[in-house]
PDB file of C-alpha atoms in Angstrom:
ATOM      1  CA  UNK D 236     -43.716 -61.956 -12.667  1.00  0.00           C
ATOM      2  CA  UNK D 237     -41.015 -60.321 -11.168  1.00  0.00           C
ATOM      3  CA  UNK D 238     -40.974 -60.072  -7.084  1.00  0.00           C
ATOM      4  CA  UNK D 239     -41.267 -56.351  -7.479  1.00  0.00           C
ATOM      5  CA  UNK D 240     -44.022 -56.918  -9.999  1.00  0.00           C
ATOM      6  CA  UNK D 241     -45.548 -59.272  -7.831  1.00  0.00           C
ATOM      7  CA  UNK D 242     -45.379 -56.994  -4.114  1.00  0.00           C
ATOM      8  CA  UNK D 243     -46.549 -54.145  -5.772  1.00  0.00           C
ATOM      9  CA  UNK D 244     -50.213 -56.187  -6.693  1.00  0.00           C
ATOM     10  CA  UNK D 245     -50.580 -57.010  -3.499  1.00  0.00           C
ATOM     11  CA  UNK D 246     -51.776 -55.474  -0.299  1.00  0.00           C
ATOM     12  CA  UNK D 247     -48.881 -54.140   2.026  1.00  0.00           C
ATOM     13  CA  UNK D 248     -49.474 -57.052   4.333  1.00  0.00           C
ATOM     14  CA  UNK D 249     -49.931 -59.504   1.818  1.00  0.00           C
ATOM     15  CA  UNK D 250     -46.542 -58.341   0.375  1.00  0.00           C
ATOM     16  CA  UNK D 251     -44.840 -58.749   3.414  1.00  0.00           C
ATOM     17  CA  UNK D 252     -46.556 -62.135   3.921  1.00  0.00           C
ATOM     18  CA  UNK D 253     -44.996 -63.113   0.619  1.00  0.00           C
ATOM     19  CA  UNK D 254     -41.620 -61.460   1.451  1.00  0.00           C
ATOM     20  CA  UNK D 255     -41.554 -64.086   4.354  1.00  0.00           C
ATOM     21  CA  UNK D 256     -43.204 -66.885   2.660  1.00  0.00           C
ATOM     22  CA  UNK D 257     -39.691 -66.934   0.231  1.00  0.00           C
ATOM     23  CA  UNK D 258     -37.548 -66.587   3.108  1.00  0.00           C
ATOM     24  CA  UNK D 259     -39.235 -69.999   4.345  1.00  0.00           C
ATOM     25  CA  UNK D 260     -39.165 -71.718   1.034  1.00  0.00           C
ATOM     26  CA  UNK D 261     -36.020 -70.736   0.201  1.00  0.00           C
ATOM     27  CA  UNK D 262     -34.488 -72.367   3.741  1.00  0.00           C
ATOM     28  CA  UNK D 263     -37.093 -75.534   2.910  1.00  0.00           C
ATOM     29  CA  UNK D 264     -34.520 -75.745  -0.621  1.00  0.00           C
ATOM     30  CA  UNK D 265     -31.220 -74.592   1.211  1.00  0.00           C
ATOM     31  CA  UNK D 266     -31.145 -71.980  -1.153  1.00  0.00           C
ATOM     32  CA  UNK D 267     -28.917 -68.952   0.641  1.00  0.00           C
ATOM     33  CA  UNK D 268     -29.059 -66.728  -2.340  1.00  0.00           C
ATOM     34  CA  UNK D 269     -32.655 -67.540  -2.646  1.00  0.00           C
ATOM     35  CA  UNK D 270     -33.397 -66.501   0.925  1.00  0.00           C
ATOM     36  CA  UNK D 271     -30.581 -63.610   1.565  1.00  0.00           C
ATOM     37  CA  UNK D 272     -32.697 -62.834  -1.879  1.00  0.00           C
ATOM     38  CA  UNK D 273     -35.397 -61.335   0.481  1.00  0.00           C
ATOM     39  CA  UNK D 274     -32.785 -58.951   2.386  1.00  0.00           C
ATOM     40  CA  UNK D 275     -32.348 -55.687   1.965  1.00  0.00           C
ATOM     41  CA  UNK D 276     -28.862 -54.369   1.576  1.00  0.00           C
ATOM     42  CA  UNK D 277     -28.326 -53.251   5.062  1.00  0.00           C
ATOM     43  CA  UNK D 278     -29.641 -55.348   7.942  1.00  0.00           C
ATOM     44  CA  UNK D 279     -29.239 -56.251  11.370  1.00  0.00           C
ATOM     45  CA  UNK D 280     -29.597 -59.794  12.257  1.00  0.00           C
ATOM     46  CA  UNK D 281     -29.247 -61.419  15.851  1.00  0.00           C
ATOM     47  CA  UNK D 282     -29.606 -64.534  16.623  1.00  0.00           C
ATOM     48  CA  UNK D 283     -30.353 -66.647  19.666  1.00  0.00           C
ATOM     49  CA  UNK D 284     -26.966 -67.434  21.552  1.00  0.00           C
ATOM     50  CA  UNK D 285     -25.806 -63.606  19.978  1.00  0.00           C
ATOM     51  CA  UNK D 286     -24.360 -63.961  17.075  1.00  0.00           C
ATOM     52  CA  UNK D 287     -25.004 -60.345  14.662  1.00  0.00           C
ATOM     53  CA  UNK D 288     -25.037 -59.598  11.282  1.00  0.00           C
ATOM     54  CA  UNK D 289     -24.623 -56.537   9.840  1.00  0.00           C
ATOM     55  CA  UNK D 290     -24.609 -57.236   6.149  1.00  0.00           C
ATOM     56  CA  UNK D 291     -26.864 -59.170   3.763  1.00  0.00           C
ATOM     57  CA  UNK D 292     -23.218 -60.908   2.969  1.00  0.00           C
ATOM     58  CA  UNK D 293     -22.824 -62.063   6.263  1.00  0.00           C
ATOM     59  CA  UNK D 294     -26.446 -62.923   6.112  1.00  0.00           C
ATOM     60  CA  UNK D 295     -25.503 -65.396   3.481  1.00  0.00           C
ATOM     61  CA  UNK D 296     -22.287 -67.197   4.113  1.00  0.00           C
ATOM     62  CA  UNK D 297     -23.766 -67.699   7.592  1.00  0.00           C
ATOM     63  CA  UNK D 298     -26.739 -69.903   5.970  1.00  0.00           C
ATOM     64  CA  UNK D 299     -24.592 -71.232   3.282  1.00  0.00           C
ATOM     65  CA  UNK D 300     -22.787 -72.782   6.122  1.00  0.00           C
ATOM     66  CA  UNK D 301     -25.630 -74.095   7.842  1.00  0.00           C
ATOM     67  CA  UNK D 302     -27.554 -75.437   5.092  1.00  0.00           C
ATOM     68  CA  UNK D 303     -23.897 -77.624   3.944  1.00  0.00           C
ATOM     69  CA  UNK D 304     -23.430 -78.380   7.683  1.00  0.00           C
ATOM     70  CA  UNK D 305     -25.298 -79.179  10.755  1.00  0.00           C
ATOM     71  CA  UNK D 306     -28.870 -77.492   9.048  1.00  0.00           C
ATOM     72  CA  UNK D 307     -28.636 -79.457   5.792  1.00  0.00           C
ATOM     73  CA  UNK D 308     -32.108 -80.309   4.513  1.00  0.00           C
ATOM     74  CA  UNK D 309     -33.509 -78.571   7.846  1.00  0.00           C
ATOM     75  CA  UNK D 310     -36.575 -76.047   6.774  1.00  0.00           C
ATOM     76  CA  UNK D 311     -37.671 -73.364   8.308  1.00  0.00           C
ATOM     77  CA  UNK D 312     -40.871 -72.265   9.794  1.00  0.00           C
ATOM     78  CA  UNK D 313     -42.487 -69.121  10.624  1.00  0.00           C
ATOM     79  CA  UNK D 314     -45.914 -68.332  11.994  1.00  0.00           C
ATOM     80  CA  UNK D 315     -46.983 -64.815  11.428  1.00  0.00           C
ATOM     81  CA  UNK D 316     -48.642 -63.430  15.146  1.00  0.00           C
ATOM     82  CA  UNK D 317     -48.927 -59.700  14.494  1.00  0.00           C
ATOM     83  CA  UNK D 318     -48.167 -58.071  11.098  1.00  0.00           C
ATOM     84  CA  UNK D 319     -48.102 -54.252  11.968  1.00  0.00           C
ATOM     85  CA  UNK D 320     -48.174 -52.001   8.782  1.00  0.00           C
ATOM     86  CA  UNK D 321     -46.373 -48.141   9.876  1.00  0.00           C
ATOM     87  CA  UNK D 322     -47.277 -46.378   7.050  1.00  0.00           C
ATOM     88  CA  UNK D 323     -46.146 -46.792   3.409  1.00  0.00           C
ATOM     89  CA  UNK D 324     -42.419 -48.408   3.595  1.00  0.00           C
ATOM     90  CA  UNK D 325     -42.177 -50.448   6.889  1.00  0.00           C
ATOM     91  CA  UNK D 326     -44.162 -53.152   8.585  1.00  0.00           C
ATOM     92  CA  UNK D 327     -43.144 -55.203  11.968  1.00  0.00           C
ATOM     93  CA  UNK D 328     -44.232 -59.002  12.138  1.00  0.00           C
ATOM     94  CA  UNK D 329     -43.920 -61.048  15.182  1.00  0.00           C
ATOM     95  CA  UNK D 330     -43.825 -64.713  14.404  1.00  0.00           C
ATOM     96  CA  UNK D 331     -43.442 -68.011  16.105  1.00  0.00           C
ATOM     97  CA  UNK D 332     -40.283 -69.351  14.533  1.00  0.00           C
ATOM     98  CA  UNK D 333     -38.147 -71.935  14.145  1.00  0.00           C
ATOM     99  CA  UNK D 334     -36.818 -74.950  12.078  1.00  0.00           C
ATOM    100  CA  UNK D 335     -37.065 -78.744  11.591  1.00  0.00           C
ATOM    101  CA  UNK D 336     -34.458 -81.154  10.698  1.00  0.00           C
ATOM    102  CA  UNK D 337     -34.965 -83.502   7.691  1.00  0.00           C
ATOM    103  CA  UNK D 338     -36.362 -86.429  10.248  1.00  0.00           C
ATOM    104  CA  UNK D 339     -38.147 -84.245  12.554  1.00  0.00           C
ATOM    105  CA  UNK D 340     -41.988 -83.841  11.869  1.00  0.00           C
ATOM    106  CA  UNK D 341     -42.594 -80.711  14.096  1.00  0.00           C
ATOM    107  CA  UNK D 342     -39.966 -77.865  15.545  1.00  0.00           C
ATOM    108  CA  UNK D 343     -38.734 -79.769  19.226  1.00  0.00           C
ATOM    109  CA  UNK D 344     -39.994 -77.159  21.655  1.00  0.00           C
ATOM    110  CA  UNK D 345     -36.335 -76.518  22.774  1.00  0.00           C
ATOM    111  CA  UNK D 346     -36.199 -74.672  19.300  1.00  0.00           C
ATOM    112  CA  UNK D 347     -39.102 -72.819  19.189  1.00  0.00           C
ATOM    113  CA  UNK D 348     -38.437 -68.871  19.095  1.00  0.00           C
ATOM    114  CA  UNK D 349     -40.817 -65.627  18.909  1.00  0.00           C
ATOM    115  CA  UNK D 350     -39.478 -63.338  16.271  1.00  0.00           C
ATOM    116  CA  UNK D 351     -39.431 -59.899  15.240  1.00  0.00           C
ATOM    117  CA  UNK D 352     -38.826 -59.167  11.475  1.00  0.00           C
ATOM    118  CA  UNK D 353     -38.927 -55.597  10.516  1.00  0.00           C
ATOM    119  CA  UNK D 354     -39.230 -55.086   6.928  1.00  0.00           C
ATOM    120  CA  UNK D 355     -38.733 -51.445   4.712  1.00  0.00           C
ATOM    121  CA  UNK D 356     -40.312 -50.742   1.186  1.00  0.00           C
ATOM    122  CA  UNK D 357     -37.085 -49.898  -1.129  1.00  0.00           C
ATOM    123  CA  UNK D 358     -37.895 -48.953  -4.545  1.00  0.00           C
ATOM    124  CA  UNK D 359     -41.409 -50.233  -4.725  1.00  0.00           C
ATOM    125  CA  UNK D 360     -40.032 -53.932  -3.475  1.00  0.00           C
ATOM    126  CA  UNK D 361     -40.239 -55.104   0.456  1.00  0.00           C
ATOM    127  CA  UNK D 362     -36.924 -56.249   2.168  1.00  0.00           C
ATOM    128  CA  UNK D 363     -36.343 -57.748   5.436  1.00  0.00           C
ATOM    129  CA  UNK D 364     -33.876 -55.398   7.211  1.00  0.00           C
ATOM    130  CA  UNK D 365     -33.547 -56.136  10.608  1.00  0.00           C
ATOM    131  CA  UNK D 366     -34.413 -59.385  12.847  1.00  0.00           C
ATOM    132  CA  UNK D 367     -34.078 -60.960  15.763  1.00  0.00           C
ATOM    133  CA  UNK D 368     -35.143 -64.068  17.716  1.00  0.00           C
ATOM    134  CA  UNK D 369     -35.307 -65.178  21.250  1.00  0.00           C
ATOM    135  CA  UNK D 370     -36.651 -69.005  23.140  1.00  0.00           C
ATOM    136  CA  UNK D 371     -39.705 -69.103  23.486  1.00  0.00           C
ATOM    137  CA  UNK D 372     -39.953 -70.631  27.119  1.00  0.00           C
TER     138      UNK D 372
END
């Protein structure tokens, strides 16, 4: 089953719950194509300590890098809060985020984060296009 195949069988929210549920096991593999995979062609990405990317490329050589560097074997994790469907073709989830290094058991509360993905409906297939994290404490 194709991921188009497979969003469009699914509720709106379930969809996006699946769109998100790649990202995540594609970071648990260190898979960057796998998780840019579940971008949409134009996004806008910040991250905590402001870095910003404006392309799904930049998306992708930025966890390329990490997962051959400093996040190798790391996985992340992501917690669904609020999943907020506005209309047909875009949904805004709030999450509890972070991500674990290969020997930690749990995300050190130092690297906990609350999230906001916002995610658009582009020919019949649901794409992350914008998100951005901040500390949690």
């Amino acid at each position: 089953m194709t991921s188009s195949t497979r969003s469009s069988a699914l509720s709106a929210e379930e969809a996006v719950r699946d769109v998100l549920d790649r990202a995540m096991t594609a970071w648990a593999n260190n898979d960057p194509d796998g998780f840019t995979a579940c971008y949409a062609d134009e996004v806008s990405v910040v991250l905590t300590g402001g870095a910003y990317h404006r392309t799904k490329s930049q998306v992708h050589d930025y966890m390329a890098s990490g997962f051959a560097g400093p996040m190798k074997g790391s996985k992340g994790i992501d917690r669904p809060e609020s999943i907020r469907i506005l209309g047909d073709d875009a949904a805004i989830v709030i999450s509890l985020s972070g991500f674990q290094l290969p020997d930690e058991s749990t995300v050190p509360e130092g690297r906990l984060r609350r999230a906001t993905w916002v995610l658009v409906k582009q020919r019949g297939e649901w794409k992350i296009t914008s998100y951005h994290n901040c500390p949690l404490n």
